[in-house]
Amino acid sequence: MMKFGSYILPTLAATVSSASAFTAGIGRTPIASRAFTKTSSLNAKVPKLTEPANQILDNTDVFIFDCDGVIWRGDSLIPGISETLDKLRALGKKMFFVTNNSTKSRAGYKKKFDGLGLNIPAEEIFSSSFAAAAYLEQTKFKESGKKVYIIGEVGICEELDNINVPWIGGPEDGDKQPDMGSGGRLEVDPDVGAVIVGFDRRVNYYKIQYAQLCINEIEGCEFVATNLDAVAHLTDAQEWAGNGSMVGAIKGCTGVEPTVVGKPSPLMIDYLCDKLNLERSRICMVGDRLDTDVLFGTDNGLQSLLVLSGVTSEDKLLSSENTITPDYYADTINDFFLDSESS
C-alpha cells in the first residue's frame, strides 16, 4: 500500500495514510452503485442565521467548508474570512475544506491557501482531483494494467502520478485537432480503461472525440466525473460554465451516466467520519450551492448552512420551486460571529 503522506505532502501522514486508506475504511457500497436523493420540501421556509451561537456554534464540533464562493471567489479572498477562521479555531472547532474544483491537487490547493494568507494545514484539504484518485484505488484500477484518459487540468494528473496510475491526455491535448478531412479518423489507445472528466479551460473537440471513442468503443472503459457543477467562480466578476458542461458533452455523445466522485458523493464524508471518529450530527456542511454542498449535507446526515457569497441567491433559496433546503442560511461565514459584533 502506497503511503499517502509520502506521495503528496509529508504533513498529511498524521491524518491520511493513503488514498487506499481513504476508501478502505469506508466498508460500504461502492460509489458507482449509490444514488443521491434530493431532500424535498414544498415552500419550505429556511431560517436566516441571526443567533449563531444558539443555532450553529453550540451544536457543531466540525465545519466542512466548500471553498469557491465560501472562502474565496476566483483568486480573491472574501473579506473577513481569515479572522472568522481564526475565531472558529479559538473555539476549538475542527475544520475541513472540501472543493469540487479539480484543477489543482491537494498540494496545489495548499499553495493557494498559503498565497491568500490562510494558514490551513494540508491534511484539512480535500479536492475532487484527490477523490478521483481515491476512487481508482478503491476499485483497484491500477491492478487492471490500464491507463486513464483525462479531460482536465494538472490537478488530476498530479493525483494520478501520486498513486502511479498511468494517464494520457490532460493539458498535453490542449492544442490538438483531429483530422477531419476525407477518410480522417482519430485512433485511440486501446489500453485506456477509464476516462476522467474534470474542469478543463482548454477543452476542445479533440478531447471530446477521444473520450467518446474510448467510452463507446473500448469494452469496460469507465466514465468518471469529478463533479457536475453547472457554474464556477473563475473570477469575482461573473459566473463561468462549470464542469457540468464538460461532463454533459461526453454524456451527450455516449449516453453513459458518469460515476461522480465529488460532492454530493459520500466518499469524503464517509472517510472523515469513519477514520476520525466524527459524529455526523455534530458536523455542519457550509457551502454556496444547493445541489452539491447542501445536498451533500442533507443526504449524509449533517447539519447544513448555505451562504449567499457564491452562486445561490436568496430568491432562489426561498423560491417555492426549490426542493433542497439547508438548516440555515447566512450572507457569509462571517455571520457566525454576529453576536459578538452586536455586543
Short mmCIF file of C-alpha atoms in Angstrom, two decimals:
data_model
loop_
_atom_site.label_atom_id
_atom_site.label_comp_id
_atom_site.label_asym_id
_atom_site.label_seq_id
_atom_site.Cartn_x
_atom_site.Cartn_y
_atom_site.Cartn_z
CA MET A 1 0.00 0.00 0.00
CA MET A 2 1.48 3.34 -1.01
CA LYS A 3 1.66 5.80 1.84
CA PHE A 4 -0.43 8.89 1.15
CA GLY A 5 1.88 11.13 3.15
CA SER A 6 4.85 10.04 1.06
CA TYR A 7 3.30 10.95 -2.24
CA ILE A 8 1.55 14.23 -1.53
CA LEU A 9 2.83 16.11 1.50
CA PRO A 10 4.66 14.67 4.50
CA THR A 11 2.34 16.51 6.90
CA LEU A 12 -0.63 14.54 5.63
CA ALA A 13 0.63 11.34 7.20
CA ALA A 14 -0.77 12.33 10.56
CA THR A 15 -4.32 12.21 9.20
CA VAL A 16 -4.36 10.19 5.98
CA SER A 17 -2.06 7.25 5.33
CA SER A 18 -3.04 6.62 1.71
CA ALA A 19 -5.73 7.03 -0.89
CA SER A 20 -6.41 3.37 -0.21
CA ALA A 21 -6.95 4.14 3.46
CA PHE A 22 -9.26 6.95 2.40
CA THR A 23 -11.60 4.41 0.85
CA ALA A 24 -10.75 1.10 2.51
CA GLY A 25 -12.09 2.28 5.84
CA ILE A 26 -15.46 3.06 4.37
CA GLY A 27 -16.63 -0.52 4.06
CA ARG A 28 -19.78 0.47 2.24
CA THR A 29 -21.39 0.00 -1.13
CA PRO A 30 -19.13 1.28 -3.97
CA ILE A 31 -19.87 4.84 -5.05
CA ALA A 32 -20.97 3.83 -8.52
CA SER A 33 -23.99 1.98 -7.19
CA ARG A 34 -25.16 4.64 -4.75
CA ALA A 35 -27.85 7.15 -5.67
CA PHE A 36 -28.37 10.61 -4.27
CA THR A 37 -31.89 11.69 -3.38
CA LYS A 38 -32.83 15.34 -3.13
CA THR A 39 -34.45 16.40 0.11
CA SER A 40 -37.90 17.66 -0.82
CA SER A 41 -39.80 20.38 1.00
CA LEU A 42 -42.60 22.34 -0.60
CA ASN A 43 -42.44 26.08 0.04
CA ALA A 44 -40.01 25.46 2.87
CA LYS A 45 -39.00 28.48 4.93
CA VAL A 46 -35.31 28.44 5.71
CA PRO A 47 -34.37 30.49 8.77
CA LYS A 48 -31.60 33.03 8.40
CA LEU A 49 -28.73 32.89 10.86
CA THR A 50 -29.47 35.53 13.50
CA GLU A 51 -28.29 33.87 16.71
CA PRO A 52 -25.26 31.88 15.52
CA ALA A 53 -24.18 30.70 18.96
CA ASN A 54 -27.52 29.04 19.69
CA GLN A 55 -28.33 27.99 16.11
CA ILE A 56 -24.98 26.62 14.92
CA LEU A 57 -21.86 27.11 17.04
CA ASP A 58 -23.03 25.39 20.21
CA ASN A 59 -24.23 22.36 18.25
CA THR A 60 -21.23 21.90 15.96
CA ASP A 61 -17.81 20.38 16.55
CA VAL A 62 -16.69 20.17 12.91
CA PHE A 63 -17.21 22.52 9.99
CA ILE A 64 -16.78 21.33 6.42
CA PHE A 65 -16.35 24.32 4.12
CA ASP A 66 -16.68 24.47 0.39
CA CYS A 67 -14.00 26.80 -0.96
CA ASP A 68 -15.08 28.71 -4.08
CA GLY A 69 -17.88 31.07 -3.11
CA VAL A 70 -17.37 30.46 0.62
CA ILE A 71 -13.68 31.13 1.33
CA TRP A 72 -12.75 32.84 -1.92
CA ARG A 73 -14.21 33.95 -5.24
CA GLY A 74 -11.87 33.15 -8.11
CA ASP A 75 -8.47 34.26 -6.82
CA SER A 76 -9.82 36.81 -4.33
CA LEU A 77 -10.25 36.05 -0.64
CA ILE A 78 -13.68 37.03 0.66
CA PRO A 79 -13.17 39.86 3.18
CA GLY A 80 -13.17 38.84 6.83
CA ILE A 81 -12.67 35.11 6.22
CA SER A 82 -9.22 34.87 7.79
CA GLU A 83 -10.43 36.40 11.04
CA THR A 84 -13.53 34.18 11.10
CA LEU A 85 -11.47 31.01 10.68
CA ASP A 86 -9.16 32.15 13.49
CA LYS A 87 -12.16 32.68 15.77
CA LEU A 88 -13.51 29.21 14.98
CA ARG A 89 -10.16 27.63 15.82
CA ALA A 90 -10.05 29.61 19.06
CA LEU A 91 -13.38 27.98 19.95
CA GLY A 92 -11.83 24.56 19.37
CA LYS A 93 -13.75 23.80 16.17
CA LYS A 94 -12.28 21.33 13.69
CA MET A 95 -12.38 22.38 10.04
CA PHE A 96 -12.04 20.70 6.67
CA PHE A 97 -12.06 22.32 3.26
CA VAL A 98 -13.70 20.29 0.51
CA THR A 99 -13.73 21.57 -3.07
CA ASN A 100 -15.22 20.14 -6.24
CA ASN A 101 -12.69 22.07 -8.30
CA SER A 102 -10.27 19.52 -9.78
CA THR A 103 -7.84 21.95 -11.42
CA LYS A 104 -5.39 21.60 -8.55
CA SER A 105 -4.15 18.69 -6.48
CA ARG A 106 -4.24 18.82 -2.70
CA ALA A 107 -0.68 20.13 -2.74
CA GLY A 108 -1.75 22.77 -5.26
CA TYR A 109 -4.62 23.90 -3.05
CA LYS A 110 -2.28 24.15 -0.09
CA LYS A 111 -0.27 26.65 -2.15
CA LYS A 112 -3.43 28.61 -2.97
CA PHE A 113 -4.42 28.83 0.68
CA ASP A 114 -0.89 29.98 1.53
CA GLY A 115 -0.98 32.57 -1.27
CA LEU A 116 -4.20 34.03 0.14
CA GLY A 117 -2.62 34.32 3.57
CA LEU A 118 -4.56 31.41 5.10
CA ASN A 119 -2.53 29.01 7.23
CA ILE A 120 -4.55 25.86 6.55
CA PRO A 121 -2.89 22.52 7.37
CA ALA A 122 -2.62 20.33 4.29
CA GLU A 123 -4.44 17.45 5.96
CA GLU A 124 -7.58 19.59 6.19
CA ILE A 125 -7.86 19.97 2.39
CA PHE A 126 -9.85 17.60 0.15
CA SER A 127 -10.26 18.17 -3.60
CA SER A 128 -12.25 16.27 -6.23
CA SER A 129 -8.99 15.53 -8.07
CA PHE A 130 -7.88 13.60 -4.99
CA ALA A 131 -11.31 11.96 -4.75
CA ALA A 132 -10.92 10.70 -8.34
CA ALA A 133 -7.58 9.11 -7.47
CA ALA A 134 -9.02 7.63 -4.27
CA TYR A 135 -11.91 6.14 -6.25
CA LEU A 136 -9.48 4.43 -8.64
CA GLU A 137 -7.67 2.98 -5.65
CA GLN A 138 -10.94 1.76 -4.15
CA THR A 139 -11.81 -0.04 -7.37
CA LYS A 140 -8.25 -1.41 -7.75
CA PHE A 141 -7.87 0.23 -11.15
CA LYS A 142 -4.07 0.03 -11.08
CA GLU A 143 -4.23 -3.76 -10.93
CA SER A 144 -6.03 -3.80 -14.28
CA GLY A 145 -2.88 -2.55 -16.03
CA LYS A 146 -4.98 0.05 -17.85
CA LYS A 147 -4.41 3.78 -18.19
CA VAL A 148 -6.66 6.82 -17.82
CA TYR A 149 -7.61 9.40 -20.43
CA ILE A 150 -8.00 12.82 -18.79
CA ILE A 151 -10.15 15.73 -19.76
CA GLY A 152 -8.97 18.14 -17.10
CA GLU A 153 -6.08 20.10 -15.77
CA VAL A 154 -2.92 19.45 -13.82
CA GLY A 155 -4.66 18.60 -10.53
CA ILE A 156 -5.95 15.25 -11.80
CA CYS A 157 -2.63 14.49 -13.48
CA GLU A 158 -0.69 15.10 -10.27
CA GLU A 159 -3.03 12.98 -8.16
CA LEU A 160 -2.78 10.05 -10.59
CA ASP A 161 1.01 10.41 -10.61
CA ASN A 162 0.89 10.20 -6.81
CA ILE A 163 -0.69 6.74 -6.96
CA ASN A 164 1.35 5.62 -10.00
CA VAL A 165 -1.63 5.26 -12.33
CA PRO A 166 -0.60 5.95 -15.96
CA TRP A 167 -2.57 8.58 -17.85
CA ILE A 168 -2.72 10.34 -21.19
CA GLY A 169 -4.45 13.48 -22.38
CA GLY A 170 -4.97 16.38 -19.99
CA PRO A 171 -3.09 19.61 -20.72
CA GLU A 172 -0.99 17.84 -23.37
CA ASP A 173 -4.03 17.61 -25.66
CA GLY A 174 -5.00 21.24 -25.25
CA ASP A 175 -3.86 22.31 -28.72
CA LYS A 176 -4.60 19.14 -30.68
CA GLN A 177 -7.06 18.97 -33.55
CA PRO A 178 -8.40 15.76 -35.13
CA ASP A 179 -8.01 15.10 -38.83
CA MET A 180 -11.49 15.60 -40.21
CA GLY A 181 -10.55 15.54 -43.87
CA SER A 182 -11.68 12.84 -46.25
CA GLY A 183 -11.10 9.47 -44.59
CA GLY A 184 -9.88 11.16 -41.43
CA ARG A 185 -10.15 9.27 -38.15
CA LEU A 186 -8.81 9.55 -34.62
CA GLU A 187 -7.02 6.50 -33.27
CA VAL A 188 -7.23 5.91 -29.51
CA ASP A 189 -5.03 3.92 -27.16
CA PRO A 190 -6.75 0.54 -26.65
CA ASP A 191 -5.31 0.30 -23.12
CA VAL A 192 -7.48 3.14 -21.79
CA GLY A 193 -9.66 1.74 -19.01
CA ALA A 194 -11.22 4.94 -17.70
CA VAL A 195 -11.99 8.46 -18.81
CA ILE A 196 -11.91 11.09 -16.05
CA VAL A 197 -13.62 14.39 -16.82
CA GLY A 198 -12.73 17.37 -14.67
CA PHE A 199 -12.89 21.11 -15.23
CA ASP A 200 -10.79 21.98 -18.28
CA ARG A 201 -10.26 25.53 -19.55
CA ARG A 202 -8.71 24.10 -22.72
CA VAL A 203 -11.37 21.54 -23.54
CA ASN A 204 -11.66 21.06 -27.31
CA TYR A 205 -13.22 18.83 -29.93
CA TYR A 206 -10.17 16.53 -29.99
CA LYS A 207 -10.60 15.72 -26.30
CA ILE A 208 -14.35 15.18 -26.63
CA GLN A 209 -13.89 12.87 -29.60
CA TYR A 210 -11.09 10.93 -27.90
CA ALA A 211 -13.18 10.45 -24.76
CA GLN A 212 -16.30 9.31 -26.59
CA LEU A 213 -14.33 6.80 -28.67
CA CYS A 214 -12.79 5.32 -25.51
CA ILE A 215 -16.14 5.02 -23.74
CA ASN A 216 -18.11 3.86 -26.77
CA GLU A 217 -15.58 1.50 -28.36
CA ILE A 218 -13.33 0.13 -25.60
CA GLU A 219 -15.11 -2.59 -23.67
CA GLY A 220 -15.32 -1.87 -19.96
CA CYS A 221 -14.00 1.68 -20.18
CA GLU A 222 -15.45 3.64 -17.24
CA PHE A 223 -16.68 7.23 -17.31
CA VAL A 224 -15.73 9.15 -14.14
CA ALA A 225 -16.65 12.77 -13.38
CA THR A 226 -15.06 14.85 -10.65
CA ASN A 227 -18.29 16.83 -10.26
CA LEU A 228 -21.39 18.10 -12.06
CA ASP A 229 -21.20 21.78 -11.04
CA ALA A 230 -23.14 23.89 -13.52
CA VAL A 231 -21.16 27.09 -13.00
CA ALA A 232 -17.89 28.14 -11.39
CA HIS A 233 -16.37 31.32 -9.96
CA LEU A 234 -13.22 31.64 -12.07
CA THR A 235 -13.19 35.36 -11.37
CA ASP A 236 -15.01 37.56 -8.89
CA ALA A 237 -16.78 39.40 -11.73
CA GLN A 238 -19.22 36.77 -13.05
CA GLU A 239 -20.18 33.11 -13.18
CA TRP A 240 -18.49 30.81 -15.71
CA ALA A 241 -19.58 27.49 -17.18
CA GLY A 242 -18.59 24.71 -14.80
CA ASN A 243 -17.56 21.09 -15.15
CA GLY A 244 -21.16 20.08 -15.70
CA SER A 245 -20.85 21.49 -19.22
CA MET A 246 -17.85 19.27 -19.99
CA VAL A 247 -19.40 16.18 -18.42
CA GLY A 248 -22.59 16.94 -20.33
CA ALA A 249 -20.73 16.94 -23.64
CA ILE A 250 -19.38 13.43 -23.00
CA LYS A 251 -22.67 12.17 -21.64
CA GLY A 252 -24.43 13.57 -24.71
CA CYS A 253 -22.30 11.67 -27.21
CA THR A 254 -22.06 8.41 -25.25
CA GLY A 255 -25.41 8.11 -23.49
CA VAL A 256 -23.49 6.93 -20.44
CA GLU A 257 -24.04 8.24 -16.91
CA PRO A 258 -20.75 9.01 -15.13
CA THR A 259 -19.61 7.88 -11.73
CA VAL A 260 -19.39 11.14 -9.76
CA VAL A 261 -16.70 11.27 -7.05
CA GLY A 262 -17.03 14.86 -5.81
CA LYS A 263 -19.87 16.34 -3.80
CA PRO A 264 -22.54 15.14 -3.20
CA SER A 265 -20.82 11.74 -3.36
CA PRO A 266 -20.46 10.37 0.21
CA LEU A 267 -16.87 9.20 -0.29
CA MET A 268 -15.19 12.06 1.56
CA ILE A 269 -17.64 12.32 4.44
CA ASP A 270 -17.54 8.54 4.93
CA TYR A 271 -13.78 8.76 5.31
CA LEU A 272 -13.87 11.67 7.74
CA CYS A 273 -16.46 10.03 9.97
CA ASP A 274 -15.02 6.52 9.93
CA LYS A 275 -11.33 7.33 10.22
CA LEU A 276 -11.53 10.32 12.54
CA ASN A 277 -14.45 9.02 14.62
CA LEU A 278 -16.64 12.06 13.98
CA GLU A 279 -20.31 12.25 14.93
CA ARG A 280 -22.34 13.24 11.87
CA SER A 281 -24.95 15.18 13.82
CA ARG A 282 -22.17 17.44 15.15
CA ILE A 283 -20.83 18.28 11.67
CA CYS A 284 -22.03 21.28 9.67
CA MET A 285 -21.56 21.45 5.90
CA VAL A 286 -21.20 25.05 4.71
CA GLY A 287 -21.43 25.88 1.02
CA ASP A 288 -22.85 28.16 -1.64
CA ARG A 289 -24.57 25.52 -3.80
CA LEU A 290 -27.84 23.77 -3.15
CA ASP A 291 -27.38 20.76 -5.43
CA THR A 292 -23.88 19.85 -4.25
CA ASP A 293 -23.00 21.40 -0.88
CA VAL A 294 -26.39 21.42 0.83
CA LEU A 295 -27.34 18.08 -0.71
CA PHE A 296 -24.01 16.68 0.48
CA GLY A 297 -25.05 17.67 4.00
CA THR A 298 -28.70 16.63 3.96
CA ASP A 299 -28.10 13.27 2.27
CA ASN A 300 -25.30 12.36 4.64
CA GLY A 301 -26.91 13.21 7.97
CA LEU A 302 -25.09 16.50 8.57
CA GLN A 303 -26.24 19.95 9.56
CA SER A 304 -26.12 22.32 6.60
CA LEU A 305 -25.79 26.05 6.07
CA LEU A 306 -25.94 27.91 2.77
CA VAL A 307 -24.04 31.16 2.30
CA LEU A 308 -25.07 33.80 -0.24
CA SER A 309 -21.47 34.76 -1.06
CA GLY A 310 -21.37 32.36 -4.02
CA VAL A 311 -23.68 31.13 -6.78
CA THR A 312 -27.02 30.83 -4.95
CA SER A 313 -29.22 33.88 -4.43
CA GLU A 314 -31.66 34.37 -1.57
CA ASP A 315 -34.53 34.43 -4.08
CA LYS A 316 -33.52 31.02 -5.45
CA LEU A 317 -33.12 29.53 -1.99
CA LEU A 318 -36.52 30.70 -0.79
CA SER A 319 -38.34 30.02 -4.05
CA SER A 320 -41.27 27.62 -3.94
CA GLU A 321 -39.53 25.73 -6.76
CA ASN A 322 -36.51 24.91 -4.61
CA THR A 323 -36.66 21.41 -3.11
CA ILE A 324 -33.25 21.37 -1.38
CA THR A 325 -33.25 23.17 1.95
CA PRO A 326 -30.44 23.78 4.43
CA ASP A 327 -30.96 24.18 8.15
CA TYR A 328 -29.95 27.85 7.98
CA TYR A 329 -28.55 30.41 5.61
CA ALA A 330 -26.29 33.45 6.01
CA ASP A 331 -24.69 36.15 3.90
CA THR A 332 -21.15 34.83 4.56
CA ILE A 333 -19.49 32.69 7.22
CA ASN A 334 -18.52 35.95 8.93
CA ASP A 335 -22.10 35.89 10.24
CA PHE A 336 -21.05 33.12 12.63
CA PHE A 337 -19.95 35.94 14.92
CA LEU A 338 -22.88 38.32 14.56
CA ASP A 339 -23.49 38.00 18.30
CA SER A 340 -20.04 39.27 19.22
CA GLU A 341 -20.24 42.12 16.71
CA SER A 342 -23.54 43.37 18.13
CA SER A 343 -22.48 43.10 21.76
#
